[in-house]
XYZ file of N, CA and C in Angstrom:
876
model
N 15.333 63.575 100.328
C 14.302 63.393 99.301
C 13.007 64.131 99.682
N 12.616 63.983 100.969
C 11.409 64.654 101.431
C 11.572 66.162 101.327
N 12.763 66.636 101.682
C 13.017 68.075 101.618
C 12.963 68.571 100.175
N 13.469 67.769 99.242
C 13.439 68.141 97.821
C 12.004 68.305 97.340
N 11.099 67.449 97.829
C 9.714 67.483 97.390
C 8.906 68.598 98.050
N 9.258 68.921 99.303
C 8.438 69.873 100.062
C 8.951 71.306 100.028
N 10.260 71.489 99.872
C 10.821 72.839 99.959
C 10.219 73.819 98.955
N 10.059 73.449 97.677
C 9.487 74.422 96.724
C 8.105 74.933 97.125
N 7.320 74.109 97.829
C 5.972 74.500 98.203
C 5.945 75.545 99.305
N 7.096 75.818 99.904
C 7.149 76.849 100.940
C 7.153 78.253 100.350
N 7.343 78.356 99.053
C 7.367 79.651 98.378
C 6.036 79.872 97.658
N 5.434 81.020 97.860
C 4.132 81.309 97.241
C 4.236 81.295 95.724
N 5.319 81.861 95.174
C 5.440 81.906 93.715
C 5.551 80.503 93.129
N 6.154 79.565 93.866
C 6.238 78.188 93.388
C 4.884 77.496 93.489
N 4.119 77.827 94.519
C 2.784 77.248 94.642
C 1.917 77.638 93.446
N 1.979 78.922 93.075
C 1.218 79.370 91.901
C 1.723 78.681 90.636
N 3.041 78.549 90.517
C 3.619 77.915 89.332
C 3.182 76.458 89.230
N 3.213 75.735 90.349
C 2.788 74.338 90.343
C 1.324 74.207 89.927
N 0.471 75.077 90.432
C -0.944 75.007 90.094
C -1.172 75.236 88.598
N -0.514 76.259 88.057
C -0.696 76.574 86.638
C -0.134 75.463 85.758
N 1.037 74.954 86.109
C 1.637 73.877 85.319
C 0.774 72.620 85.375
N 0.249 72.316 86.548
C -0.614 71.141 86.692
C -1.872 71.287 85.843
N -2.521 72.439 85.936
C -3.742 72.655 85.160
C -3.450 72.682 83.665
N -2.353 73.309 83.275
C -1.990 73.361 81.855
C -1.707 71.964 81.310
N -1.002 71.155 82.099
C -0.689 69.802 81.656
C -1.931 68.957 81.447
N -2.884 69.070 82.366
C -4.124 68.299 82.251
C -4.946 68.758 81.053
N -5.145 70.061 80.935
C -5.968 70.597 79.846
C -5.336 70.300 78.480
N -4.041 70.558 78.343
C -3.373 70.295 77.061
C -3.376 68.808 76.728
N -3.287 67.949 77.750
C -3.338 66.517 77.496
C -4.670 66.085 76.923
N -5.762 66.628 77.465
C -7.097 66.272 76.984
C -7.340 66.823 75.577
N -7.096 68.117 75.390
C -7.311 68.723 74.072
C -6.332 68.145 73.060
N -5.103 67.915 73.485
C -4.089 67.381 72.582
C -4.436 66.011 72.034
N -5.214 65.234 72.789
C -5.636 63.920 72.297
C -6.454 64.067 71.019
N -7.403 64.991 71.016
C -8.198 65.226 69.806
C -7.339 65.818 68.688
N -6.421 66.694 69.041
C -5.537 67.285 68.032
C -4.696 66.200 67.369
N -4.147 65.282 68.168
C -3.318 64.213 67.612
C -4.134 63.262 66.745
N -5.346 62.926 67.188
C -6.189 62.007 66.430
C -6.597 62.591 65.082
N -6.745 63.910 65.028
C -7.165 64.562 63.787
C -5.979 65.010 62.929
N -4.764 64.739 63.391
C -3.587 65.142 62.624
C -3.476 66.645 62.498
N -3.768 67.372 63.591
C -3.821 68.832 63.560
C -2.639 69.472 64.290
N -1.487 68.795 64.301
C -0.347 69.355 65.040
C -0.007 70.765 64.564
N -0.146 71.015 63.267
C 0.184 72.330 62.724
C -0.711 73.412 63.303
N -1.962 73.069 63.593
C -2.887 74.069 64.112
C -2.422 74.564 65.475
N -1.819 73.667 66.265
C -1.327 74.082 67.569
C -0.216 75.109 67.459
N 0.718 74.874 66.568
C 1.815 75.810 66.358
C 1.289 77.135 65.812
N 0.332 77.044 64.903
C -0.213 78.257 64.298
C -1.002 79.089 65.303
N -1.789 78.442 66.149
C -2.573 79.175 67.144
C -1.650 79.906 68.114
N -0.520 79.283 68.442
C 0.428 79.940 69.338
C 0.898 81.278 68.771
N 0.970 81.371 67.446
C 1.311 82.641 66.802
C 0.099 83.570 66.748
N -1.081 82.977 66.595
C -2.287 83.795 66.419
C -2.646 84.578 67.663
N -2.313 84.058 68.838
C -2.706 84.747 70.071
C -1.787 85.926 70.383
N -0.690 86.043 69.651
C 0.315 87.058 69.964
C -0.239 88.487 69.939
N -1.000 88.904 68.909
C -1.474 90.297 68.920
C -2.364 90.617 70.115
N -3.188 89.665 70.547
C -4.024 89.904 71.716
C -3.201 90.064 72.979
N -2.167 89.232 73.118
C -1.289 89.348 74.273
C -0.526 90.666 74.227
N -0.106 91.061 73.021
C 0.627 92.323 72.873
C -0.256 93.515 73.244
N -1.497 93.504 72.771
C -2.420 94.594 73.098
C -2.692 94.629 74.602
N -2.894 93.458 75.196
C -3.137 93.396 76.638
C -1.923 93.907 77.415
N -0.739 93.589 76.906
C 0.487 94.060 77.577
C 0.576 95.580 77.519
N 0.291 96.136 76.351
C 0.355 97.591 76.189
C -0.684 98.277 77.066
N -1.884 97.691 77.155
C -2.970 98.279 77.940
C -2.920 97.881 79.409
N -1.952 97.000 79.750
C -1.780 96.527 81.132
C -3.025 95.821 81.651
N -3.595 94.950 80.826
C -4.732 94.129 81.234
C -4.306 92.656 81.212
N -5.254 91.749 81.367
C -4.947 90.326 81.447
C -4.396 89.795 80.123
N -3.190 89.232 80.168
C -2.589 88.657 78.965
C -3.368 87.433 78.501
N -3.885 86.663 79.448
C -4.626 85.454 79.099
C -5.895 85.801 78.323
N -6.660 86.757 78.834
C -7.896 87.139 78.145
C -7.606 87.769 76.792
N -6.553 88.585 76.735
C -6.177 89.187 75.448
C -5.826 88.145 74.422
N -5.060 87.145 74.828
C -4.684 86.074 73.906
C -5.873 85.263 73.448
N -6.788 84.976 74.359
C -7.973 84.196 74.001
C -8.815 84.933 72.962
N -9.032 86.222 73.168
C -9.844 87.001 72.226
C -9.199 87.004 70.843
N -7.891 87.274 70.782
C -7.201 87.313 69.489
C -7.224 85.950 68.807
N -6.994 84.903 69.582
C -6.991 83.559 69.009
C -8.346 83.163 68.460
N -9.408 83.499 69.183
C -10.753 83.142 68.730
C -11.135 83.906 67.464
N -10.765 85.186 67.399
C -11.054 85.966 66.193
C -10.333 85.372 64.994
N -9.065 85.017 65.177
C -8.294 84.437 64.072
C -8.835 83.067 63.692
N -9.218 82.253 64.687
C -9.784 80.940 64.403
C -11.075 81.061 63.607
N -11.911 82.044 63.949
C -13.146 82.269 63.205
C -12.835 82.647 61.762
N -11.837 83.509 61.568
C -11.456 83.908 60.208
C -10.990 82.703 59.398
N -10.199 81.822 60.027
C -9.720 80.629 59.329
C -10.875 79.714 58.960
N -11.785 79.491 59.907
C -12.921 78.612 59.639
C -13.780 79.137 58.492
N -13.966 80.461 58.428
C -14.787 81.060 57.369
C -14.075 80.985 56.024
N -12.817 81.410 55.971
C -12.097 81.449 54.696
C -11.787 80.050 54.173
N -11.750 79.047 55.053
C -11.471 77.676 54.619
C -12.632 77.062 53.867
N -13.793 77.706 53.900
C -14.940 77.178 53.169
C -14.754 77.284 51.659
N -13.843 78.164 51.221
C -13.518 78.254 49.797
C -12.670 77.046 49.404
N -13.200 76.157 48.588
C -12.523 74.896 48.294
C -11.300 75.059 47.403
N -11.082 76.259 46.910
C -9.860 76.513 46.133
C -8.639 76.596 47.044
N -8.886 76.815 48.327
C -7.794 76.957 49.283
C -7.875 75.839 50.312
N -6.746 75.173 50.532
C -6.702 74.159 51.575
C -6.626 74.829 52.938
N -7.113 74.092 53.941
C -7.179 74.653 55.290
C -5.810 75.087 55.803
N -4.772 74.271 55.543
C -3.451 74.623 56.066
C -2.905 75.890 55.407
N -3.314 76.146 54.164
C -2.893 77.377 53.495
C -3.504 78.602 54.178
N -4.796 78.526 54.454
C -5.479 79.642 55.128
C -4.897 79.853 56.524
N -4.620 78.758 57.222
C -4.024 78.853 58.552
C -2.685 79.573 58.485
N -1.858 79.195 57.517
C -0.557 79.829 57.373
C -0.661 81.326 57.130
N -1.603 81.730 56.301
C -1.770 83.145 55.977
C -2.184 83.952 57.202
N -3.258 83.515 57.869
C -3.813 84.310 58.961
C -2.950 84.274 60.211
N -2.404 83.121 60.538
C -1.655 83.038 61.783
C -0.290 83.706 61.675
N 0.329 83.636 60.506
C 1.586 84.365 60.307
C 1.326 85.870 60.352
N 0.216 86.282 59.723
C -0.134 87.696 59.761
C -0.416 88.180 61.170
N -1.090 87.335 61.960
C -1.386 87.707 63.346
C -0.105 87.860 64.158
N 0.854 86.976 63.940
C 2.111 87.062 64.678
C 2.865 88.337 64.305
N 2.846 88.664 63.019
C 3.489 89.897 62.582
C 2.847 91.121 63.216
N 1.510 91.122 63.296
C 0.803 92.225 63.937
C 1.193 92.334 65.410
N 1.322 91.202 66.060
C 1.696 91.198 67.466
C 3.075 91.803 67.703
N 4.028 91.481 66.825
C 5.375 92.034 66.957
C 5.353 93.550 66.807
N 4.572 94.040 65.828
C 4.475 95.487 65.618
C 3.882 96.161 66.848
N 2.809 95.591 67.402
C 2.174 96.181 68.584
C 3.123 96.138 69.777
N 3.791 94.996 69.978
C 4.686 94.854 71.119
C 5.854 95.832 71.053
N 6.302 96.136 69.826
C 7.461 97.025 69.672
C 7.159 98.459 70.103
N 5.876 98.800 70.256
C 5.510 100.154 70.684
C 5.518 100.306 72.203
N 5.666 99.174 72.915
C 5.559 99.216 74.381
C 6.931 99.364 75.019
N 7.015 100.054 76.162
C 8.272 100.125 76.916
C 8.663 98.734 77.408
N 9.944 98.471 77.475
C 10.413 97.156 77.910
C 10.119 96.076 76.894
N 10.142 96.427 75.630
C 9.766 95.524 74.541
C 10.575 94.229 74.558
N 11.895 94.340 74.718
C 12.744 93.157 74.641
C 12.441 92.155 75.737
N 12.326 92.624 76.988
C 12.068 91.716 78.093
C 10.714 91.060 78.005
N 9.698 91.817 77.614
C 8.354 91.260 77.520
C 8.267 90.230 76.403
N 8.961 90.476 75.304
C 8.960 89.529 74.199
C 9.647 88.230 74.611
N 10.734 88.347 75.357
C 11.439 87.150 75.810
C 10.548 86.297 76.724
N 9.797 86.961 77.619
C 8.901 86.232 78.515
C 7.822 85.503 77.718
N 7.304 86.156 76.691
C 6.274 85.539 75.870
C 6.828 84.332 75.118
N 8.023 84.449 74.566
C 8.591 83.383 73.754
C 9.010 82.180 74.585
N 9.537 82.410 75.782
C 10.123 81.319 76.555
C 9.400 81.031 77.869
N 8.359 81.782 78.187
C 7.581 81.515 79.381
C 8.093 82.255 80.605
N 7.188 82.469 81.550
C 7.552 83.132 82.807
C 6.683 82.580 83.920
N 6.712 81.267 84.101
C 5.810 80.602 85.020
C 6.043 81.029 86.465
N 7.277 81.422 86.799
C 7.562 81.813 88.172
C 7.055 83.215 88.493
N 6.633 83.958 87.481
C 6.121 85.304 87.703
C 4.614 85.397 87.618
N 3.922 84.273 87.640
C 2.468 84.251 87.512
C 1.810 84.794 88.783
N 0.777 85.627 88.601
C 0.062 86.205 89.728
C -1.202 85.435 90.066
N -1.837 85.812 91.165
C -3.056 85.128 91.606
C -4.179 85.232 90.580
N -4.293 86.404 89.948
C -5.354 86.587 88.950
C -5.174 85.626 87.781
N -3.922 85.397 87.372
C -3.661 84.471 86.277
C -4.011 83.035 86.671
N -3.737 82.669 87.910
C -4.084 81.330 88.380
C -5.594 81.116 88.307
N -6.360 82.106 88.726
C -7.817 82.012 88.683
C -8.307 81.924 87.239
N -7.723 82.737 86.371
C -8.126 82.720 84.959
C -7.843 81.371 84.323
N -6.674 80.813 84.609
C -6.314 79.503 84.071
C -7.257 78.427 84.605
N -7.599 78.515 85.878
C -8.498 77.528 86.475
C -9.883 77.579 85.826
N -10.408 78.781 85.644
C -11.734 78.922 85.030
C -11.691 78.468 83.567
N -10.687 78.930 82.830
C -10.558 78.522 81.428
C -10.391 77.024 81.287
N -9.590 76.424 82.154
C -9.381 74.976 82.098
C -10.648 74.205 82.400
N -11.405 74.653 83.392
C -12.650 73.974 83.740
C -13.657 74.041 82.592
N -13.773 75.207 81.968
C -14.687 75.354 80.831
C -14.261 74.439 79.681
N -12.968 74.364 79.438
C -12.470 73.504 78.361
C -12.786 72.036 78.622
N -12.534 71.569 79.832
C -12.767 70.164 80.144
C -14.244 69.819 80.043
N -15.117 70.708 80.514
C -16.548 70.473 80.408
C -17.001 70.467 78.945
N -16.455 71.391 78.152
C -16.816 71.451 76.726
C -16.340 70.203 75.992
N -15.147 69.739 76.326
C -14.622 68.530 75.691
C -15.491 67.325 76.020
N -15.913 67.225 77.266
C -16.784 66.115 77.657
C -18.107 66.167 76.896
N -18.654 67.369 76.727
C -19.941 67.521 76.054
C -19.864 67.184 74.565
N -18.723 67.483 73.940
C -18.579 67.300 72.487
C -17.689 66.118 72.125
N -17.379 65.276 73.087
C -16.409 64.203 72.857
C -16.813 63.292 71.689
N -18.030 62.788 71.689
C -18.459 61.863 70.642
C -18.405 62.519 69.266
N -18.844 63.755 69.191
C -18.836 64.459 67.905
C -17.405 64.675 67.406
N -16.497 65.077 68.301
C -15.107 65.285 67.908
C -14.476 63.987 67.417
N -14.766 62.887 68.107
C -14.201 61.594 67.701
C -14.728 61.189 66.326
N -16.016 61.380 66.103
C -16.609 61.016 64.810
C -15.988 61.814 63.676
N -15.856 63.120 63.865
C -15.244 63.969 62.836
C -13.781 63.603 62.646
N -13.081 63.299 63.731
C -11.673 62.966 63.636
C -11.415 61.666 62.896
N -12.307 60.691 63.059
C -12.110 59.393 62.415
C -12.553 59.390 60.955
N -13.639 60.095 60.644
C -14.138 60.088 59.257
C -15.045 61.298 59.047
N -14.503 62.329 58.405
C -15.263 63.562 58.205
C -16.467 63.343 57.287
N -16.307 62.495 56.284
C -17.407 62.281 55.347
C -18.582 61.571 56.024
N -18.254 60.599 56.866
C -19.323 59.919 57.605
C -20.011 60.891 58.554
N -19.206 61.733 59.214
C -19.777 62.728 60.123
C -20.703 63.678 59.376
N -20.295 64.080 58.173
C -21.133 64.980 57.374
C -22.419 64.279 56.921
N -22.300 62.997 56.578
C -23.469 62.268 56.070
C -24.518 62.029 57.151
N -24.099 61.976 58.407
C -25.079 61.775 59.484
C -25.596 63.095 60.033
N -25.185 64.200 59.400
C -25.749 65.495 59.748
C -25.027 66.284 60.816
N -23.803 65.886 61.146
C -23.065 66.659 62.142
C -22.626 67.998 61.548
N -22.691 69.082 62.313
C -22.290 70.406 61.814
C -20.759 70.538 61.784
N -20.157 70.112 60.709
C -18.697 70.058 60.621
C -18.071 71.428 60.845
N -18.652 72.458 60.217
C -18.086 73.804 60.344
C -18.033 74.243 61.803
N -19.133 74.059 62.516
C -19.195 74.519 63.898
C -18.331 73.663 64.817
N -18.216 72.382 64.510
C -17.342 71.523 65.299
C -15.872 71.888 65.083
N -15.528 72.202 63.817
C -14.162 72.662 63.545
C -13.867 73.962 64.282
N -14.835 74.872 64.242
C -14.656 76.154 64.927
C -14.513 75.944 66.433
N -15.305 75.023 66.980
C -15.205 74.732 68.415
C -13.835 74.150 68.755
N -13.326 73.279 67.889
C -12.004 72.699 68.130
C -10.919 73.765 68.071
N -10.990 74.655 67.073
C -10.021 75.756 66.991
C -10.061 76.604 68.262
N -11.277 76.891 68.708
C -11.433 77.729 69.898
C -10.846 77.050 71.126
N -11.069 75.754 71.267
C -10.571 75.028 72.423
C -9.055 74.900 72.400
N -8.501 74.679 71.221
C -7.034 74.657 71.097
C -6.464 76.023 71.466
N -7.143 77.079 71.008
C -6.693 78.440 71.315
C -6.630 78.686 72.818
N -7.704 78.349 73.510
C -7.753 78.599 74.956
C -6.709 77.763 75.686
N -6.565 76.496 75.304
C -5.598 75.633 75.979
C -4.177 76.141 75.786
N -3.879 76.675 74.606
C -2.539 77.204 74.355
C -2.308 78.492 75.127
N -3.315 79.359 75.161
C -3.159 80.632 75.869
C -2.887 80.407 77.354
N -3.614 79.484 77.974
C -3.423 79.268 79.403
C -2.111 78.548 79.697
N -1.458 78.017 78.656
C -0.192 77.301 78.853
C 1.031 78.120 78.458
N 0.820 79.209 77.743
C 1.953 79.985 77.240
C 2.822 80.527 78.368
N 2.192 80.939 79.466
C 2.979 81.480 80.569
C 3.860 80.420 81.212
N 3.477 79.154 81.069
C 4.261 78.075 81.670
C 5.481 77.726 80.834
N 5.314 77.581 79.527
C 6.426 77.117 78.691
C 6.783 78.077 77.570
N 5.977 79.102 77.326
C 6.299 80.069 76.287
C 5.730 79.706 74.933
N 5.706 80.685 74.055
C 5.127 80.526 72.716
C 5.851 79.482 71.882
N 7.166 79.436 71.989
C 7.952 78.537 71.142
C 7.745 77.076 71.529
N 7.594 76.806 72.824
C 7.554 75.431 73.311
C 6.147 74.923 73.612
N 5.133 75.767 73.515
C 3.795 75.366 73.943
C 3.246 74.215 73.117
N 3.652 74.093 71.860
C 3.172 72.993 71.024
C 3.534 71.649 71.637
N 4.709 71.572 72.273
C 5.136 70.312 72.878
C 4.193 69.882 73.990
N 3.718 70.818 74.787
C 2.811 70.491 75.882
C 1.466 70.010 75.343
N 1.104 70.474 74.162
C -0.167 70.080 73.557
C -0.066 68.717 72.854
N 1.048 68.466 72.185
C 1.161 67.291 71.321
C 1.886 66.117 71.971
N 2.983 66.368 72.688
C 3.827 65.278 73.163
C 3.111 64.315 74.109
N 2.391 64.782 75.143
C 1.671 63.819 75.993
C 0.658 62.986 75.218
N -0.027 63.593 74.260
C -0.994 62.845 73.453
C -0.293 61.807 72.587
N 0.888 62.153 72.062
C 1.655 61.192 71.269
C 2.102 60.018 72.135
N 2.487 60.290 73.368
C 2.857 59.216 74.298
C 1.666 58.285 74.525
N 0.508 58.875 74.779
C -0.688 58.081 75.034
C -1.069 57.246 73.819
N -0.842 57.797 72.638
C -1.148 57.079 71.402
C -0.300 55.823 71.262
N 0.933 55.878 71.755
C 1.823 54.716 71.713
C 1.443 53.669 72.763
N 0.800 54.107 73.834
C 0.534 53.218 74.958
C -0.809 52.505 74.879
N -1.746 53.038 74.092
C -3.074 52.428 74.049
C -3.741 52.657 72.693
N -4.689 51.777 72.360
C -5.472 51.924 71.133
C -6.859 52.494 71.424
N -7.181 52.675 72.691
C -8.524 53.128 73.081
C -8.507 54.629 73.349
N -9.435 55.338 72.704
C -9.476 56.790 72.831
C -9.783 57.207 74.264
N -10.686 56.515 74.907
C -11.026 56.854 76.284
C -9.827 56.751 77.212
N -9.016 55.730 77.017
C -7.812 55.559 77.839
C -6.784 56.642 77.503
N -6.697 57.001 76.228
C -5.812 58.098 75.838
C -6.166 59.383 76.560
N -7.459 59.630 76.709
C -7.919 60.862 77.356
C -7.540 60.915 78.832
N -7.189 59.761 79.394
C -6.730 59.707 80.784
C -5.208 59.765 80.844
N -4.549 58.987 79.992
C -3.086 58.897 80.039
C -2.432 60.215 79.650
N -2.926 60.858 78.599
C -2.288 62.082 78.100
C -2.249 63.193 79.151
N -3.370 63.515 79.814
C -3.287 64.563 80.837
C -2.412 64.175 82.025
N -2.370 62.890 82.367
C -1.493 62.451 83.465
C -0.033 62.692 83.092
N 0.337 62.323 81.867
C 1.712 62.547 81.411
C 2.018 64.036 81.349
N 1.059 64.830 80.854
C 1.264 66.278 80.787
C 1.476 66.886 82.165
N 0.652 66.483 83.131
C 0.757 67.025 84.485
C 2.053 66.586 85.161
N 2.395 65.308 85.042
C 3.615 64.796 85.667
C 4.857 65.433 85.039
N 4.842 65.594 83.726
C 5.979 66.242 83.060
C 6.141 67.678 83.526
N 5.016 68.374 83.665
C 5.068 69.762 84.127
C 5.613 69.884 85.542
N 5.109 69.056 86.439
C 5.562 69.111 87.826
C 7.034 68.700 87.944
N 7.426 67.659 87.213
C 8.819 67.207 87.256
C 9.759 68.273 86.712
N 9.391 68.863 85.586
C 10.224 69.917 85.012
C 10.360 71.106 85.935
N 9.294 71.444 86.644
C 9.329 72.577 87.562
C 10.215 72.270 88.779
N 10.141 71.049 89.274
C 11.028 70.644 90.368
C 12.494 70.734 89.942
N 12.789 70.229 88.749
C 14.168 70.264 88.259
C 14.640 71.698 88.061
N 13.733 72.549 87.598
C 14.071 73.963 87.422
C 14.444 74.602 88.752
N 13.665 74.292 89.781
C 13.932 74.857 91.115
C 15.250 74.325 91.672
N 15.504 73.034 91.468
C 16.688 72.409 92.055
C 17.980 72.865 91.382
N 17.950 73.037 90.067
C 19.182 73.323 89.327
C 19.228 74.743 88.759
N 18.197 75.546 89.063
C 18.156 76.936 88.621
C 18.287 77.059 87.102
N 17.471 76.268 86.401
C 17.458 76.271 84.938
C 16.070 76.679 84.450
N 15.962 76.932 83.160
C 14.705 77.417 82.584
C 13.578 76.403 82.781
N 12.484 76.852 83.407
C 11.373 75.951 83.719
C 10.700 75.417 82.456
N 10.397 76.324 81.512
C 9.701 75.894 80.296
C 10.473 74.841 79.525
N 11.769 75.055 79.361
C 12.591 74.092 78.637
C 12.645 72.747 79.322
N 12.764 72.733 80.656
C 12.835 71.467 81.386
C 11.501 70.727 81.364
N 10.397 71.454 81.385
C 9.087 70.805 81.276
C 8.965 70.076 79.946
N 9.359 70.751 78.878
C 9.270 70.151 77.546
C 10.261 68.998 77.405
N 11.459 69.146 77.937
C 12.445 68.062 77.858
C 11.972 66.833 78.627
N 11.309 67.045 79.748
C 10.771 65.919 80.511
C 9.712 65.180 79.702
N 8.811 65.933 79.077
C 7.785 65.311 78.240
C 8.413 64.576 77.062
N 9.456 65.148 76.493
C 10.141 64.508 75.364
C 10.811 63.211 75.807
N 11.407 63.219 77.005
C 12.030 62.006 77.535
C 10.989 60.897 77.728
N 9.810 61.270 78.202
C 8.730 60.295 78.361
C 8.324 59.733 77.001
N 8.252 60.606 75.993
C 7.894 60.143 74.644
C 8.917 59.132 74.122
N 10.191 59.424 74.293
C 11.241 58.506 73.821
C 11.131 57.162 74.535
N 10.871 57.210 75.851
C 10.709 55.970 76.607
C 9.512 55.167 76.092
N 8.405 55.861 75.804
C 7.226 55.184 75.265
C 7.512 54.604 73.885
N 8.240 55.341 73.063
C 8.561 54.889 71.707
C 9.393 53.613 71.745
N 10.219 53.474 72.760
C 11.075 52.287 72.869
C 10.371 51.149 73.613
N 9.702 51.465 74.742
C 9.239 50.419 75.649
C 7.730 50.195 75.661
N 6.952 50.906 74.867
C 5.495 50.715 74.880
C 5.153 49.241 74.659
N 4.184 48.692 75.437
C 3.920 47.250 75.418
C 3.598 46.662 74.044
N 2.810 47.368 73.236
C 2.412 46.811 71.936
C 3.022 47.549 70.749
N 3.226 48.851 70.888
C 3.664 49.643 69.747
C 5.079 50.190 69.904
N 5.788 49.783 70.949
C 7.149 50.245 71.153
C 8.143 49.517 70.264
N 9.323 50.093 70.137
C 10.356 49.511 69.289
C 10.706 48.092 69.720
N 10.937 47.859 71.004
C 11.318 46.535 71.492
C 10.189 45.528 71.290
N 8.957 45.946 71.521
C 7.815 45.055 71.346
C 7.657 44.641 69.892
N 7.831 45.594 68.975
C 7.702 45.266 67.545
C 8.793 44.305 67.108
N 10.010 44.538 67.587
C 11.113 43.638 67.225
C 10.885 42.242 67.766
N 10.372 42.162 68.996
C 10.086 40.859 69.588
C 9.002 40.135 68.814
N 7.973 40.882 68.403
C 6.882 40.280 67.636
C 7.371 39.769 66.295
N 8.226 40.565 65.623
C 8.768 40.121 64.333
C 9.652 38.891 64.495
N 10.422 38.875 65.574
C 11.305 37.728 65.808
C 10.495 36.463 66.037
N 9.404 36.579 66.820
C 8.552 35.419 67.064
C 7.874 34.961 65.780
N 7.436 35.937 64.957
C 6.777 35.585 63.698
C 7.744 34.871 62.762
N 8.975 35.375 62.700
C 9.982 34.749 61.837
C 10.291 33.337 62.300
N 10.394 33.165 63.628
C 10.680 31.843 64.175
C 9.544 30.880 63.889
N 8.297 31.380 63.986
C 7.138 30.532 63.731
C 7.094 30.086 62.277
N 7.422 31.008 61.376
C 7.443 30.666 59.950
C 8.516 29.628 59.672
N 9.689 29.840 60.296
C 10.791 28.902 60.070
C 10.443 27.512 60.549
N 9.752 27.407 61.688
C 9.366 26.103 62.209
C 8.327 25.439 61.313
N 7.409 26.256 60.789
C 6.330 25.701 59.982
C 6.802 25.148 58.641
N 7.910 25.664 58.125
C 8.379 25.207 56.813
C 9.395 24.087 56.931
N 9.755 23.687 58.157
C 10.696 22.588 58.309
C 10.021 21.274 57.912
N 10.752 20.378 57.255
C 10.174 19.104 56.822
C 9.881 18.196 58.031
């Protein structure tokens, strides 16, 4: 058992992978809590497509994929925030238009680069074992900025998430807060794409937050539980990948999904078993009360 836990750390590439997965799990858990509370799961999937052209351009120019993705995602998020001000169009419609278009642009750009097929596969399914030192530093800096920004804007995000009209009536800048949320989701997804890939990154953003939502009614506690679940799922999936020589990104997501299923069944107050027990007790109490 000790050897299973320590052996992967003897490899430098695994050390980098563990660091990135740990940081990605924590950051996505924190940001994902706000995404889940605001019912913005679609935005996570859409942003994962929006960052593609920036990553493609960075790949062609042989520069940082993380920075390229962040720039593309922020530009697209700004476009969505601006065009969504037209009340004839719903926000999800504008998101669908711009993010699908961005993904299409990314495919066209990527197709011009040598090694197109292999690079596209790495983007779609992740390449956490091939992460370099520069990427680890970029993820660390991006993650730290995100966590500090979330702490600074926490009250405002919660207010907007619970009641947008009340937030608007008290003078909160809804447009700028929405733009900040889009930007933060963008950065969190970009720094996680190398770990689990474009297709699976939504799970790292949403699943830990969904688990936390089942386990507690307090937002502050959710902000602690979600990143813990994200980090533990990432580390566990990476260990399993090393032990059984299977895809790291898929195992990370499957681990998080297994935790969600366990929470859905066994959560103390909102789990399936707890609800059934509560209904059974309520039925028994009613039956006793109506007896002559």
